[in-house]
CSV table of C-alpha atoms and ligand atoms in Angstrom, one decimal:
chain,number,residue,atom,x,y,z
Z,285,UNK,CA,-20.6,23.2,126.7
Z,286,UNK,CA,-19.1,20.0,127.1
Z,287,UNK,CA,-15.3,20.0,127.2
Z,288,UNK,CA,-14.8,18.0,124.3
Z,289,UNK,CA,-16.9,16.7,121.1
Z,290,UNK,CA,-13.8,14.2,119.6
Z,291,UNK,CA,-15.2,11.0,121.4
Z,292,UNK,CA,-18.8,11.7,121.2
Z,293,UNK,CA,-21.4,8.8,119.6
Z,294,UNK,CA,-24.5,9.7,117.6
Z,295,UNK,CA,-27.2,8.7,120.0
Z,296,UNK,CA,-25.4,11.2,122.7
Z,297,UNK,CA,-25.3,13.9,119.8
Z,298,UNK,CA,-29.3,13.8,118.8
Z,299,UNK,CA,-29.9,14.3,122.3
Z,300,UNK,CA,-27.5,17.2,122.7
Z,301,UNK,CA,-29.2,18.1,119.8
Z,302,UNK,CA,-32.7,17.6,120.6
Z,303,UNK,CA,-31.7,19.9,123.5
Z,304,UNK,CA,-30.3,22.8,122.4
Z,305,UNK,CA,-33.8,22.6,119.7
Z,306,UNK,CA,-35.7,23.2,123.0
Z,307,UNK,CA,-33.6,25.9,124.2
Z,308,UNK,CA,-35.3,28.2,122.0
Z,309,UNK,CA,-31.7,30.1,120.6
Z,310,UNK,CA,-31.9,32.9,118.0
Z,311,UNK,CA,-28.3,33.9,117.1
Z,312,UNK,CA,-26.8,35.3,114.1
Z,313,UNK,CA,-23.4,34.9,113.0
Z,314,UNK,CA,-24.3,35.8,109.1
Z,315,UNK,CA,-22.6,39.5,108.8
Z,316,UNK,CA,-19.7,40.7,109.7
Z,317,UNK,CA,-21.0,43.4,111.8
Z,318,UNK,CA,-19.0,45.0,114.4
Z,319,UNK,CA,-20.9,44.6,117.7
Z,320,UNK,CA,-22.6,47.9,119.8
Z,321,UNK,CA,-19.2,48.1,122.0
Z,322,UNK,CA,-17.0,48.4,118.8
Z,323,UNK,CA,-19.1,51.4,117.8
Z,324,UNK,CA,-19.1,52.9,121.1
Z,325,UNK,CA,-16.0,53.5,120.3
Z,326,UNK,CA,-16.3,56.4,117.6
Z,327,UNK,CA,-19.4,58.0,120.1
Z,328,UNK,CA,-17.5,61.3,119.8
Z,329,UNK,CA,-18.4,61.5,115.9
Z,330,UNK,CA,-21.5,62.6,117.5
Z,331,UNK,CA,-19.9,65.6,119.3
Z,332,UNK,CA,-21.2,68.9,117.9
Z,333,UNK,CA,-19.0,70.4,115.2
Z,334,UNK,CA,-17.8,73.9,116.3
Z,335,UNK,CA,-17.7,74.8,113.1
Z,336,UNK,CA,-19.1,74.1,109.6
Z,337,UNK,CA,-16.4,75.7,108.0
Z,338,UNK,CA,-13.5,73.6,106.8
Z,339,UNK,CA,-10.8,75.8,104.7
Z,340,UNK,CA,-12.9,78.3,104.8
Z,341,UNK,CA,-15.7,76.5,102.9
Z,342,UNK,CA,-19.2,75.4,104.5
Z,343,UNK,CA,-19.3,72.1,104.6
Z,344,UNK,CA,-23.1,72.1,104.8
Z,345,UNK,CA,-23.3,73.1,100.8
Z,346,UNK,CA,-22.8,71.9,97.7
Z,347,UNK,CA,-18.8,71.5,96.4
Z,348,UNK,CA,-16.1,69.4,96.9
Z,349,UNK,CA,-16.7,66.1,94.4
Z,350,UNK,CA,-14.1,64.6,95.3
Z,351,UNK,CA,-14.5,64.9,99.3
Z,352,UNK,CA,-12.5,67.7,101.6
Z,353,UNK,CA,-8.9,67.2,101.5
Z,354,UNK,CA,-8.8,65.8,105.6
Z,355,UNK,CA,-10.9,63.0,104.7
Z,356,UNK,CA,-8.9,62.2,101.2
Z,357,UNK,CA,-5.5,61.9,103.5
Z,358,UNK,CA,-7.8,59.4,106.1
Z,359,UNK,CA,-8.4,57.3,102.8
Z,360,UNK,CA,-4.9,58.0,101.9
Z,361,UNK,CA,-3.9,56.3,105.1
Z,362,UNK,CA,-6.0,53.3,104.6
Z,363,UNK,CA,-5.4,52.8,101.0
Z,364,UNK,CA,-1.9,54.2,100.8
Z,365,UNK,CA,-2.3,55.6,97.6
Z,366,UNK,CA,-1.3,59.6,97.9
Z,367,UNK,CA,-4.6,61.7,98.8
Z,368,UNK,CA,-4.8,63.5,95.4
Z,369,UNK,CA,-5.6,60.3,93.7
Z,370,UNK,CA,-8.6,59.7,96.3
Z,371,UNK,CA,-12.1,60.4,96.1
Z,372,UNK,CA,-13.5,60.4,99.6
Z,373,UNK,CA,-17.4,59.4,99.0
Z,374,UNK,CA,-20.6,58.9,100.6
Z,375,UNK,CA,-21.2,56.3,103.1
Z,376,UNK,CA,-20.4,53.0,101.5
Z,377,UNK,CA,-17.5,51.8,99.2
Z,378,UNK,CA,-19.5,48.9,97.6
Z,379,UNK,CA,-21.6,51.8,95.9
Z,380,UNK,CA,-18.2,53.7,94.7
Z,381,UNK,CA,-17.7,49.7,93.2
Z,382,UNK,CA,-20.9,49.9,91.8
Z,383,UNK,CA,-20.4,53.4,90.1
Z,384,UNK,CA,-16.8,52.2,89.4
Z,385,UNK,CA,-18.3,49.5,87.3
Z,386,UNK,CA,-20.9,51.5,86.1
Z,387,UNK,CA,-18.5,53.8,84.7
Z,388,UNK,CA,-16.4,51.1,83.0
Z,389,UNK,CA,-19.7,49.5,81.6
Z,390,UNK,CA,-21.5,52.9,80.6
Z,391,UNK,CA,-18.6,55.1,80.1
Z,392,UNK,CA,-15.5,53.5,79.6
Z,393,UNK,CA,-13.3,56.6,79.7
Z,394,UNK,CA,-10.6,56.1,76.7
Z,395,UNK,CA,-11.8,52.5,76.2
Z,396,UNK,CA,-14.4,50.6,74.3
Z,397,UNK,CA,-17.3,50.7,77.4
Z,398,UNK,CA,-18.1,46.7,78.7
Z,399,UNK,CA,-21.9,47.4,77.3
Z,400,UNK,CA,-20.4,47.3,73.8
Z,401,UNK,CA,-18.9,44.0,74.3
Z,402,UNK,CA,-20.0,40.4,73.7
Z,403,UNK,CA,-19.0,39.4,76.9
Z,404,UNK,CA,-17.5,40.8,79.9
Z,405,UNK,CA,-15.9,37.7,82.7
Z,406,UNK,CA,-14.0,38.6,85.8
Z,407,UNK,CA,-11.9,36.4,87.6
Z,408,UNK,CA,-13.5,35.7,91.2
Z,409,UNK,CA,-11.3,34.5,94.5
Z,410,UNK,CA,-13.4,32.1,95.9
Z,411,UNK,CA,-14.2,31.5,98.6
Z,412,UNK,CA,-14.8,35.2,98.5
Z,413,UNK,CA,-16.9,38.2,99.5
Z,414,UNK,CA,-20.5,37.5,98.4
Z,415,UNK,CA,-21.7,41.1,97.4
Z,416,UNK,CA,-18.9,41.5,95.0
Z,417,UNK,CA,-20.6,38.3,93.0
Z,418,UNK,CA,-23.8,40.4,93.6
Z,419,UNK,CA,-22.5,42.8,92.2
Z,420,UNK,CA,-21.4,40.9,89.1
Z,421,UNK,CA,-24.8,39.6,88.5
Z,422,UNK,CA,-26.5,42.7,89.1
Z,423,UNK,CA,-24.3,43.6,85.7
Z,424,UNK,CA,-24.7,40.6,84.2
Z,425,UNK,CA,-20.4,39.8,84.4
Z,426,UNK,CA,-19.7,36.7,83.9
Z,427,UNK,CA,-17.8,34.8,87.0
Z,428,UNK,CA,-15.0,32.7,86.9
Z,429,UNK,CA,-13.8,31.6,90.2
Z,430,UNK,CA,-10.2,30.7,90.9
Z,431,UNK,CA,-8.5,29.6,94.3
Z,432,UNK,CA,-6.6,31.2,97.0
Z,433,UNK,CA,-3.5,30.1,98.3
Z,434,UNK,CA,-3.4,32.0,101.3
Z,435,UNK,CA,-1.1,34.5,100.4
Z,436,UNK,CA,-3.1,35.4,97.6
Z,437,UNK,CA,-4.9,33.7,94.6
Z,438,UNK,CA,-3.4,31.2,92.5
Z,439,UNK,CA,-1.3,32.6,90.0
Z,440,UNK,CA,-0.9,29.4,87.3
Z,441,UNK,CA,-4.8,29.2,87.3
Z,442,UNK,CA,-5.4,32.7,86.2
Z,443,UNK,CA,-2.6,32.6,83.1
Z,444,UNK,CA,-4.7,29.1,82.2
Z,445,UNK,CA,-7.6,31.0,82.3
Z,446,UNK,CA,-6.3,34.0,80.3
Z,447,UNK,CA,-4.7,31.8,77.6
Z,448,UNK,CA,-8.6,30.7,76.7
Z,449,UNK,CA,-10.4,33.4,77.5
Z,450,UNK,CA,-10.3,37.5,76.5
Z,451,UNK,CA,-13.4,38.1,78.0
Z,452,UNK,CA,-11.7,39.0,81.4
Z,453,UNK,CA,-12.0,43.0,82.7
Z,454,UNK,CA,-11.6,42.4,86.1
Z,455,UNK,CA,-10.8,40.6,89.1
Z,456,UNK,CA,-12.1,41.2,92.7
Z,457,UNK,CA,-9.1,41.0,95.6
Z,458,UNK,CA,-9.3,41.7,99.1
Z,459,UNK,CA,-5.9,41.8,100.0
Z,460,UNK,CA,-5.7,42.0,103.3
Z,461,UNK,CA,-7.7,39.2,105.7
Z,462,UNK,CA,-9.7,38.4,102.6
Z,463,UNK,CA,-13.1,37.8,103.4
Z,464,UNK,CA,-13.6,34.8,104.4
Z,465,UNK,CA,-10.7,33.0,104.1
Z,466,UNK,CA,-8.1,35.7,105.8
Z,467,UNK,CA,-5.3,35.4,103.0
Z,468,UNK,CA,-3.2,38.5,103.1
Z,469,UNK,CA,-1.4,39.0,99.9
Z,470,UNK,CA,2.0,38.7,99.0
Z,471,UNK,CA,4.3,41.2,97.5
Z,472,UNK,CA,5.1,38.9,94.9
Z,473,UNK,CA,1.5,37.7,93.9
Z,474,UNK,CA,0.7,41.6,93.5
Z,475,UNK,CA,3.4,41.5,91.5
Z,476,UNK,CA,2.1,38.8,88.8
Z,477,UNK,CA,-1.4,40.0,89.5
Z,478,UNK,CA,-0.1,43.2,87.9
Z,479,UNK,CA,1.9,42.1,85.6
Z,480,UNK,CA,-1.1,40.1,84.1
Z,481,UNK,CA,-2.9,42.9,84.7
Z,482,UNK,CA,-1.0,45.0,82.5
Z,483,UNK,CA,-0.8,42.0,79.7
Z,484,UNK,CA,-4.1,41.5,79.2
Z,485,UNK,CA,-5.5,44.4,80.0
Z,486,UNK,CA,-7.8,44.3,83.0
Z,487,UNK,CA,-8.3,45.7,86.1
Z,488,UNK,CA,-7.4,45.0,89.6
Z,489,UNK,CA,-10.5,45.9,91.9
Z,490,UNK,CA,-8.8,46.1,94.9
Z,491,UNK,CA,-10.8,46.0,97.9
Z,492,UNK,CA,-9.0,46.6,100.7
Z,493,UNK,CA,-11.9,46.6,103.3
Z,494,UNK,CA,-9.3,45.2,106.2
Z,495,UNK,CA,-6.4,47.0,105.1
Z,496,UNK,CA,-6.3,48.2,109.5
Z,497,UNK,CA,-8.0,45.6,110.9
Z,498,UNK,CA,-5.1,43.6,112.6
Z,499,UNK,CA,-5.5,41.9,115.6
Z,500,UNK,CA,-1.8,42.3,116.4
Z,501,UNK,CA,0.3,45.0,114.3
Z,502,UNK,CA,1.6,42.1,111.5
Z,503,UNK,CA,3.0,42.1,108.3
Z,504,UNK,CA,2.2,45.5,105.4
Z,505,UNK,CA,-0.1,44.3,102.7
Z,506,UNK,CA,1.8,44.8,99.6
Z,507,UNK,CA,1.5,48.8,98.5
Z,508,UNK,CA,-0.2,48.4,95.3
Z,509,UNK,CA,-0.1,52.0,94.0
Z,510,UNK,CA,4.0,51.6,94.4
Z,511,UNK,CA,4.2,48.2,93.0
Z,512,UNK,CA,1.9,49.2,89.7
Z,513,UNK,CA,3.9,52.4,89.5
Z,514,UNK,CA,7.2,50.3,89.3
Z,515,UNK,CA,5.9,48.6,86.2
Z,516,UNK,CA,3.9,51.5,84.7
Z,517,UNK,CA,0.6,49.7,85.8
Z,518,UNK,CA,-1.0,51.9,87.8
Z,519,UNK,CA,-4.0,52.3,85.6
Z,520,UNK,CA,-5.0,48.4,86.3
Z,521,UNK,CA,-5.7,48.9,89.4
Z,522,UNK,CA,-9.0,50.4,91.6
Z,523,UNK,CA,-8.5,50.7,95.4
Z,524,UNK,CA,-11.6,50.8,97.7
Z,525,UNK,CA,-12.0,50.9,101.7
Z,526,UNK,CA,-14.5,52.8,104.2
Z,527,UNK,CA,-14.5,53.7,108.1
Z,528,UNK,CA,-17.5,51.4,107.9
Z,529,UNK,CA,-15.8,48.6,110.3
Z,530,UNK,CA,-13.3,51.5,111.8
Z,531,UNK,CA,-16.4,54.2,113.2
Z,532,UNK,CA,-19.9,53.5,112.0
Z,533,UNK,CA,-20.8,50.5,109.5
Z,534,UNK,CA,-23.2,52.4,107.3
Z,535,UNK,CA,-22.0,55.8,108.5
Z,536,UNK,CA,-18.6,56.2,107.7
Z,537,UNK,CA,-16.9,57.1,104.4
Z,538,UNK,CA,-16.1,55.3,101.4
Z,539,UNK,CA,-13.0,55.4,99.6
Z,540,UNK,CA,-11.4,54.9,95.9
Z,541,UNK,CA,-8.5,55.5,94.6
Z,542,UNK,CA,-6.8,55.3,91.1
Z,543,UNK,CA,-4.5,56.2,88.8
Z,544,UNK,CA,-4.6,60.2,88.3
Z,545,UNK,CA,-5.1,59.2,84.6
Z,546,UNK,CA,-7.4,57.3,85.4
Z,547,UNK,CA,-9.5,59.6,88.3
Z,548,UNK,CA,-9.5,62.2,85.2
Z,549,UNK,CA,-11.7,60.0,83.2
Z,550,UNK,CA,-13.6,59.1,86.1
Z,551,UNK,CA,-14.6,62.7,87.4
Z,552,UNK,CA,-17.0,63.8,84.5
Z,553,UNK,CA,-18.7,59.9,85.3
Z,554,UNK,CA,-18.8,60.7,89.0
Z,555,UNK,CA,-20.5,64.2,88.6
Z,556,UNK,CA,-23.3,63.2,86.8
Z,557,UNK,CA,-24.1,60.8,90.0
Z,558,UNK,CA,-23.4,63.1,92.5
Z,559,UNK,CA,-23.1,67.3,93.0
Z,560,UNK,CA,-21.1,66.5,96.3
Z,561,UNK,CA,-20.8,63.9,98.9
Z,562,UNK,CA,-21.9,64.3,102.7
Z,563,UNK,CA,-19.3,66.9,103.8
Z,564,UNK,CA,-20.5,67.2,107.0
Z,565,UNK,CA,-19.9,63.6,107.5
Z,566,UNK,CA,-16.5,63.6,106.4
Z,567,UNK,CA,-15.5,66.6,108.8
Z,568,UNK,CA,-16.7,64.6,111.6
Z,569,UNK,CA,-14.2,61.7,110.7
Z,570,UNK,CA,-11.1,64.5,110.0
Z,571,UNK,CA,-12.2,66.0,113.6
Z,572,UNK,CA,-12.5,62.3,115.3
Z,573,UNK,CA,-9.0,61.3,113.9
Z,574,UNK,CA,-7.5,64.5,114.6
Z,575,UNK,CA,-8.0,63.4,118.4
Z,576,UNK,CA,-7.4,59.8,118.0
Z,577,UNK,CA,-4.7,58.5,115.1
Z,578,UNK,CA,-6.2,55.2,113.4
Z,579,UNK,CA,-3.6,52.8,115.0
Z,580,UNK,CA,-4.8,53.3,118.2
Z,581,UNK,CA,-8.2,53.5,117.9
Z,582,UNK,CA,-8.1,50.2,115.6
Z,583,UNK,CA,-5.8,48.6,118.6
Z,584,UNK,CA,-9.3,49.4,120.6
Z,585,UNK,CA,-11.2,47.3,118.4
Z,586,UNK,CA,-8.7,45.0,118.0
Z,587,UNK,CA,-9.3,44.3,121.9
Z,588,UNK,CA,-12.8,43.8,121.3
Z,589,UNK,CA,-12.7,41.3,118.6
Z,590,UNK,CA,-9.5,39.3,119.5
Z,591,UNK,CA,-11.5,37.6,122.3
Z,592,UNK,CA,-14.1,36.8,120.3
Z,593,UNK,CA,-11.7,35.1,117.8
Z,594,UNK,CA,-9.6,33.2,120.6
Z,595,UNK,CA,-13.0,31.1,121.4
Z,596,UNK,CA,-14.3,30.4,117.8
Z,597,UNK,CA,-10.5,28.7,117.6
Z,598,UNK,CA,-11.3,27.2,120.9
Z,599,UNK,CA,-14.4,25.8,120.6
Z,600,UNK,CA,-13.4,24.6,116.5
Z,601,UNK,CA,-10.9,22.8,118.0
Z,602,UNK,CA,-13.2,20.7,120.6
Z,603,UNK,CA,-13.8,18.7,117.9
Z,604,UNK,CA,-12.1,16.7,115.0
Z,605,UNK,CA,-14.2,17.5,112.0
Z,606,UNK,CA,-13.1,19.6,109.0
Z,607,UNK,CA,-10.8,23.1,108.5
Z,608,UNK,CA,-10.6,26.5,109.5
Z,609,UNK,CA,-8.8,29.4,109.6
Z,610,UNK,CA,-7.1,31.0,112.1
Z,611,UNK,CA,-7.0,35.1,111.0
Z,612,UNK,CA,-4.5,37.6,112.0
Z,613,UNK,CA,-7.2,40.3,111.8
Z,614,UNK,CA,-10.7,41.1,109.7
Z,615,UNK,CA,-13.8,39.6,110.2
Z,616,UNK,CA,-14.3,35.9,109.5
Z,617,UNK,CA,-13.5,32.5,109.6
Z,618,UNK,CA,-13.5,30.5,107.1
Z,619,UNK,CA,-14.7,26.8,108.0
Z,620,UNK,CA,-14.1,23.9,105.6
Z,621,UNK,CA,-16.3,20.7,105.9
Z,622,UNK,CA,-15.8,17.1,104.4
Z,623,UNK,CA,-17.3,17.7,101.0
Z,624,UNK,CA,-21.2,17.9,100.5
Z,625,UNK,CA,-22.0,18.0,104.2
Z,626,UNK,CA,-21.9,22.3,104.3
Z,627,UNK,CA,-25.4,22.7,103.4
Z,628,UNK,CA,-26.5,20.0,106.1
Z,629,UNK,CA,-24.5,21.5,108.8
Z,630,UNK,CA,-25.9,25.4,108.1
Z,631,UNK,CA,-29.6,23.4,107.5
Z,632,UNK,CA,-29.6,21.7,110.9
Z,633,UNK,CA,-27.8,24.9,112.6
Z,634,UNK,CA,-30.6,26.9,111.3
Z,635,UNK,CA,-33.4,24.0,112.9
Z,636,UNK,CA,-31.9,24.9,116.7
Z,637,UNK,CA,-32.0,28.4,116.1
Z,638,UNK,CA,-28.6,29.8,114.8
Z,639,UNK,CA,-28.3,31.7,111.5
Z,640,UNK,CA,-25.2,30.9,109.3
Z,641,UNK,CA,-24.3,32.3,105.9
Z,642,UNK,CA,-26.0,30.2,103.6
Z,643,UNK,CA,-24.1,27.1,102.1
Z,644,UNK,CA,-22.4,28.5,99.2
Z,645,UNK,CA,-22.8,32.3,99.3
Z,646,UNK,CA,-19.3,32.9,99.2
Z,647,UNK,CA,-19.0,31.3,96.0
Z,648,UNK,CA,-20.1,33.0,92.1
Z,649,UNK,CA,-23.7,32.4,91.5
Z,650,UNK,CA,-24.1,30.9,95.0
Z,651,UNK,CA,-22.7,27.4,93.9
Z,652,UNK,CA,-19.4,25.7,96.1
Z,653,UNK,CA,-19.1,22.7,93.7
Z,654,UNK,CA,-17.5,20.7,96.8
Z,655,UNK,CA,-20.4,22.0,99.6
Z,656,UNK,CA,-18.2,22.6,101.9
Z,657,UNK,CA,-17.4,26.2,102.9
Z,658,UNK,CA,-19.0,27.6,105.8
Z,659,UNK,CA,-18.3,31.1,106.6
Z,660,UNK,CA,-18.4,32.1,110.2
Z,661,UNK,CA,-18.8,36.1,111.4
Z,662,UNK,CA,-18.0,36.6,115.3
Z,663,UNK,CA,-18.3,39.6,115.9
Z,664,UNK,CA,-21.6,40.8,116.2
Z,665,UNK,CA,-22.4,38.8,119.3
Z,666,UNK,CA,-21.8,39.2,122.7
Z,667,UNK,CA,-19.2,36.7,124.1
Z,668,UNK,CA,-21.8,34.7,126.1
Z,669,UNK,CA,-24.0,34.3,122.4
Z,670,UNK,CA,-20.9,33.7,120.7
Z,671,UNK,CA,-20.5,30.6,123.0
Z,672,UNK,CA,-24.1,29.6,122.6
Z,673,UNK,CA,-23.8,29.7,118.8
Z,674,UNK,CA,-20.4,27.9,118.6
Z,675,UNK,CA,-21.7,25.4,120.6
Z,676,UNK,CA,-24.8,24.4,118.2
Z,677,UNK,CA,-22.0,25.3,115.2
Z,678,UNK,CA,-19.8,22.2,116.9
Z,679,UNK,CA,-22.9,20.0,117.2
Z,680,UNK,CA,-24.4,20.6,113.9
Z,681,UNK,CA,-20.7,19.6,112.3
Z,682,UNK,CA,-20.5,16.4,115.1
Z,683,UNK,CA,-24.3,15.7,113.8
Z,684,UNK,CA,-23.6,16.0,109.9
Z,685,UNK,CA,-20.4,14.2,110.0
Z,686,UNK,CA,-21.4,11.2,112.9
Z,687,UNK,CA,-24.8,10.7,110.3
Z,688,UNK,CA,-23.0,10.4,107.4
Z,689,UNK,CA,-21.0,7.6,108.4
Q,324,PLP,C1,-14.6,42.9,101.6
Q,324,PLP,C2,-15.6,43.9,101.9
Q,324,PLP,N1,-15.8,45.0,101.1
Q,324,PLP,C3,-16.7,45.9,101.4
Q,324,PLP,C4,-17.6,45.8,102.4
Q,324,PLP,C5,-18.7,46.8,102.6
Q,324,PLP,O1,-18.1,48.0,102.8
Q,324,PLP,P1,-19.0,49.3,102.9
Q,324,PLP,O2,-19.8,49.3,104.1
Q,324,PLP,O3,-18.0,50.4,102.8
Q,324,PLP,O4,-19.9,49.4,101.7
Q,324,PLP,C6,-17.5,44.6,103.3
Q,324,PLP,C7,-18.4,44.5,104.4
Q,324,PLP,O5,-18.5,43.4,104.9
Q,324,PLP,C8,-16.5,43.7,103.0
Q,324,PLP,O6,-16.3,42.6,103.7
């Protein structure tokens, strides 16, 4: 890697280009996956149980809906909403979303269900996390995206849309080192979230993925559950995490919480999709972080990843084109090109061999009107492919922009 890419010319660049073609590269920064030594961390999940019993119950059987009361308090933790209001699930929190909207689609509880209405919109932070626009489509939710700010998404654009439109049940927030962009809400944009919230009667879907995934302990995310309670708005909001980027992505626990009112509504929904989740699972987790409390073993990761992190900032900053974050924790950075030249850079990445999200996945329906959002995931690679693929990344942006011109 050269030590900089601010006074290169085009001719040079093609060659470096042509180069790294011939190298033969195939690297993958599309998913944020945690890489084989983050999960090496949690190997003693796979220590044998010495008991199936928990409270006297066997784990192994049917029972339990809502999940055994150890792995309710880990969600608790995560999600700081008090453990009764959890429901400690199967493996994955995007399925308790999907049920979650299922339910409000199907179901409803007290309200008219979203299947009986004309039209159902919710409001998207974008750039934003592509599977929850997956999911809208899957249910056929309209998508309206709005912009972050960085400490949250911007406040005057939501009223303007709420003054024009009563279609809206829902809007998606990861409030803590959103993905991709890293905003970590404010106290006070929770605040008008909820208030609006309350107003116009939707729903917070509060995906709080990250919620202890700092790289250095930093500031609290806002404590939703206290805040709505405050304002008597605690049944607007639906709070989901997993262990899937704490212990095993894929083989952890989901989590949701909600308002007790709203949990009671919920269960009758919930048990006519499941008889009980994987309790043996769960015990593992309760027996992992009864050895190990989440602070630390997240400052382990936090070790891991940091690194990993420093050199995507490092190797951005070699040359002069474009915008990115630099996160305090999570997964991803955000990178922002001149406009119309993201597609080109991901396109011509792709040609010497390294995979990027496609252009405009992190927008609804796929579409960044300005082409410009690239979002980068370092963490699945080793260092020595991270450097590899950042070095292609900061040639394909020298390329796209030095052709352009
Ligand atoms: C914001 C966000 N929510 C949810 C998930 C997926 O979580 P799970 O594995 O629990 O389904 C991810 C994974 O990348 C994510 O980034």
């Amino acid at each position: 890697m050269r030590n900089s890419y601010k006074e290169i010319d085009l001719i040079e660049l093609e060659v470096l280009y042509e180069n790294l073609k011939s190298k033969g590269f195939s690297l993958d920064l599309t998913r944020g996956k945690p890489h084989e030594d983050q999960l090496d961390l949690s190997r003693s999940l796979n220590d044998p149980l010495d008991s199936f019993l928990y409270q006297g119950k066997d784990v192994r059987n049917y029972g339990e809906l809502l999940g055994l009361s150890g792995c309710r308090e880990i969600g608790s933790q995560l999600l700081d909403f008090p453990a009764d209001n959890i429901v400690a699930g199967n493996n994955s929190s995007l399925l308790l979303m999907h049920q979650l909207l299922s339910f409000f689609y199907i179901d409803g509880g007290e309200e008219t269900p979203w299947n009986k209405k004309d039209r159902v919109s919710f409001l998207c932070p974008s750039p934003g996390y592509d599977r929850h626009f997956r999911l809208c489509e899957e249910f056929s939710i309209n998508m309206i995206p709005v912009s972050l700010t960085g400490i949250g998404p911007d406040i005057g654009s939501i009223k303007k849309v709420l003054e024009k439109d009563e279609s809206i049940e829902g809007i998606w927030c990861v409030p803590r080192h959103s993905n991709p962009t890293g905003d970590i809400y404010s106290d006070e944009i929770t605040l008008q979230l909820l208030d609006l919230a309350k107003k116009h009667n939707f729903k917070i879907f509060w995906d709080n993925a990250y919620s202890a995934h700092d790289f250095e302990e930093s500031l609290n995310t806002p404590n939703i559950f206290q805040l709505s309670k405050n304002i008597q708005a605690e049944d607007h909001v639906i709070a989901f995490a997993s262990t899937s980027k704490i212990t095993y992505a894929g083989g952890g626990v989901g989590f949701v919480g909600m308002s007790s009112r709203n949990l009671d509504r919920f269960r009758p929904f919930y048990a006519s999709t499941i008889i009980s989740p994987d309790k043996v699972n769960q015990l593992r987790h309760i027996n992992f972080f009864e050895k190990i409390d989440l602070k630390t073993h997240m400052a382990s990761h936090a070790n891991l990843i940091r690194p990993k992190f420093d050199l995507v900032e490092k190797v951005l900053s070699l040359q002069p084109y474009g915008e990115w974050t630099k996160p305090s924790g999570g997964y991803f950075v955000s990178y922002s090109s001149a406009p119309g030249l993201a597609r080109e850079i991901v396109n011509l990445a792709k040609e010497a061999g390294l995979k990027l999200t496609s252009a405009g996945a992190t927008y609804p329906y796929g579409i960044d009107s300005e082409d410009s959002n690239i979002r980068i995931a370092p963490t699945a690679c080793n260092m020595e492919e991270l450097e590899s693929a950042l070095e292609i990344l900061v040639v394909c942006i020298c390329l796209a922009n030095l052709r352009k011109n």
